[in-house]
Amino acid sequence: MKKLKIFLDTSVYSALYDERDSIRQKQTQDFWKNIEDYDLFYSDINIQEIDAIVNKDLKSKLNSLLEKGKMIEITSEVNILTKIYIREGIIPEKYENDALLLALTTVHSLDILISWNFKHLVKRKTRIGVNLINLKEGYRSIEILAPPEL
């Protein structure tokens, strides 16, 4: 059976080691137990966000998790779709990286964006809006899920 292709937001990597929310940490650990069932993808956004972490031990752990996936590029096509998501009010301009994650998942024909970001990504309005735009722009739909939903 073909593996689902999933893009992991940095929140899914960092939640594995974040002890401030034990329930979310446990759900993330459960998610990672089955990670071999999926083809994982990441981008420069993940790398930049992890590089910004001060704790060197945590940074090293998160970088080793990235190695389980394949890197995808932020292309001009990704940038164009990102701007459309922002222009159409799906994601506020201030949170352009969230729109980039959606565009990366879409343009690279991945199946699912996994995130713990309920403010901008994992919510009904975003799911509907992104997939309406994707349909209008000639892309297929994507799923946007939190780790326990997969």
Short mmCIF file of C-alpha atoms in Angstrom, two decimals:
data_model
loop_
_atom_site.label_atom_id
_atom_site.label_comp_id
_atom_site.label_asym_id
_atom_site.label_seq_id
_atom_site.Cartn_x
_atom_site.Cartn_y
_atom_site.Cartn_z
CA MET A 1 0.00 0.00 0.00
CA LYS A 2 1.22 3.48 -0.89
CA LYS A 3 2.34 5.57 2.08
CA LEU A 4 0.66 8.89 2.75
CA LYS A 5 2.95 11.86 2.16
CA ILE A 6 2.89 14.21 5.14
CA PHE A 7 4.47 17.56 5.90
CA LEU A 8 5.22 18.13 9.58
CA ASP A 9 4.99 21.61 11.03
CA THR A 10 7.82 22.34 13.47
CA SER A 11 5.26 22.22 16.30
CA VAL A 12 5.00 18.45 15.79
CA TYR A 13 8.75 18.01 16.18
CA SER A 14 9.05 20.26 19.23
CA ALA A 15 5.98 18.85 21.03
CA LEU A 16 7.81 15.55 21.33
CA TYR A 17 10.12 17.16 23.91
CA ASP A 18 7.82 19.85 25.34
CA GLU A 19 7.00 18.84 28.91
CA ARG A 20 4.76 21.89 29.55
CA ASP A 21 1.75 20.06 28.09
CA SER A 22 1.96 16.38 29.06
CA ILE A 23 -1.18 15.40 27.15
CA ARG A 24 0.04 16.94 23.90
CA GLN A 25 3.49 15.44 24.48
CA LYS A 26 1.98 11.95 24.95
CA GLN A 27 -0.20 12.32 21.85
CA THR A 28 2.87 13.41 19.89
CA GLN A 29 4.89 10.46 21.20
CA ASP A 30 2.09 8.12 20.12
CA PHE A 31 2.08 9.75 16.68
CA TRP A 32 5.86 9.29 16.31
CA LYS A 33 5.60 5.57 17.18
CA ASN A 34 3.97 5.00 13.78
CA ILE A 35 6.01 7.51 11.81
CA GLU A 36 7.53 4.81 9.57
CA ASP A 37 4.06 4.31 8.07
CA TYR A 38 4.37 7.68 6.29
CA ASP A 39 6.65 9.51 3.90
CA LEU A 40 7.80 12.62 5.80
CA PHE A 41 8.67 16.00 4.33
CA TYR A 42 10.11 19.23 5.69
CA SER A 43 11.42 22.55 4.35
CA ASP A 44 13.67 25.50 5.07
CA ILE A 45 10.95 26.81 7.38
CA ASN A 46 11.50 23.88 9.75
CA ILE A 47 15.26 24.38 9.59
CA GLN A 48 14.99 28.11 10.35
CA GLU A 49 12.60 27.58 13.25
CA ILE A 50 14.79 24.87 14.76
CA ASP A 51 17.93 26.97 14.25
CA ALA A 52 16.29 29.73 16.32
CA ILE A 53 16.11 27.43 19.37
CA VAL A 54 18.66 28.42 22.02
CA ASN A 55 18.84 25.05 23.80
CA LYS A 56 21.58 23.20 21.87
CA ASP A 57 20.54 19.74 23.10
CA LEU A 58 16.95 20.28 21.98
CA LYS A 59 18.11 21.75 18.67
CA SER A 60 20.23 18.65 18.05
CA LYS A 61 17.33 16.30 18.85
CA LEU A 62 14.97 18.17 16.52
CA ASN A 63 17.52 18.25 13.70
CA SER A 64 17.95 14.48 14.00
CA LEU A 65 14.17 14.10 13.62
CA LEU A 66 14.27 16.15 10.42
CA GLU A 67 16.64 13.55 8.96
CA LYS A 68 13.75 11.06 8.91
CA GLY A 69 12.15 13.13 6.15
CA LYS A 70 12.89 14.54 2.72
CA MET A 71 13.42 18.23 2.08
CA ILE A 72 11.11 20.06 -0.31
CA GLU A 73 11.86 23.43 -1.89
CA ILE A 74 10.11 26.75 -1.58
CA THR A 75 9.63 27.44 -5.29
CA SER A 76 8.13 30.42 -7.12
CA GLU A 77 4.94 28.38 -7.49
CA VAL A 78 4.85 27.89 -3.70
CA ASN A 79 5.38 31.63 -3.18
CA ILE A 80 2.55 32.52 -5.57
CA LEU A 81 0.10 30.18 -3.84
CA THR A 82 1.22 31.51 -0.44
CA LYS A 83 0.31 35.04 -1.55
CA ILE A 84 -3.10 33.84 -2.74
CA TYR A 85 -3.86 32.24 0.64
CA ILE A 86 -2.93 35.52 2.33
CA ARG A 87 -4.79 37.74 -0.17
CA GLU A 88 -7.93 35.63 0.24
CA GLY A 89 -7.77 35.98 4.03
CA ILE A 90 -7.07 32.34 4.83
CA ILE A 91 -3.91 33.21 6.78
CA PRO A 92 -3.00 36.69 8.11
CA GLU A 93 -0.01 38.28 6.36
CA LYS A 94 1.79 38.46 9.71
CA TYR A 95 1.86 34.62 9.72
CA GLU A 96 3.19 34.11 6.21
CA ASN A 97 5.12 30.98 7.25
CA ASP A 98 1.80 29.26 8.03
CA ALA A 99 0.59 30.06 4.51
CA LEU A 100 3.92 28.76 3.17
CA LEU A 101 3.36 25.42 4.93
CA LEU A 102 -0.03 25.09 3.26
CA ALA A 103 1.41 26.00 -0.15
CA LEU A 104 4.35 23.61 0.25
CA THR A 105 1.97 20.77 1.06
CA THR A 106 -0.25 21.64 -1.90
CA VAL A 107 2.31 22.38 -4.62
CA HIS A 108 4.43 19.33 -3.81
CA SER A 109 1.31 17.10 -3.96
CA LEU A 110 1.57 15.93 -0.37
CA ASP A 111 -1.50 14.44 1.28
CA ILE A 112 -1.53 15.98 4.74
CA LEU A 113 -0.11 18.89 6.73
CA ILE A 114 0.28 17.84 10.38
CA SER A 115 0.41 20.63 12.96
CA TRP A 116 -0.41 21.60 16.52
CA ASN A 117 -1.23 25.14 15.33
CA PHE A 118 -4.95 25.46 16.01
CA LYS A 119 -4.92 29.26 15.66
CA HIS A 120 -4.22 29.37 11.92
CA LEU A 121 -3.88 25.88 10.48
CA VAL A 122 -5.83 23.06 12.15
CA LYS A 123 -9.31 24.55 12.01
CA ARG A 124 -12.41 24.24 9.87
CA LYS A 125 -12.22 27.70 8.26
CA THR A 126 -8.66 27.08 7.06
CA ARG A 127 -9.44 23.58 5.78
CA ILE A 128 -12.39 24.82 3.75
CA GLY A 129 -10.69 27.99 2.48
CA VAL A 130 -7.46 26.28 1.44
CA ASN A 131 -9.25 23.56 -0.47
CA LEU A 132 -11.58 26.01 -2.23
CA ILE A 133 -8.55 27.99 -3.38
CA ASN A 134 -6.73 24.79 -4.35
CA LEU A 135 -9.67 23.72 -6.49
CA LYS A 136 -9.91 27.16 -8.12
CA GLU A 137 -6.14 27.22 -8.81
CA GLY A 138 -6.06 23.67 -10.26
CA TYR A 139 -4.57 21.84 -7.28
CA ARG A 140 -5.96 18.86 -5.43
CA SER A 141 -7.25 19.14 -1.90
CA ILE A 142 -5.09 18.52 1.16
CA GLU A 143 -5.88 17.51 4.70
CA ILE A 144 -4.81 19.63 7.66
CA LEU A 145 -4.71 17.57 10.86
CA ALA A 146 -3.37 17.48 14.39
CA PRO A 147 -1.24 14.41 15.24
CA PRO A 148 -4.01 12.51 17.11
CA GLU A 149 -6.29 12.77 14.07
CA LEU A 150 -4.01 10.66 11.88
#
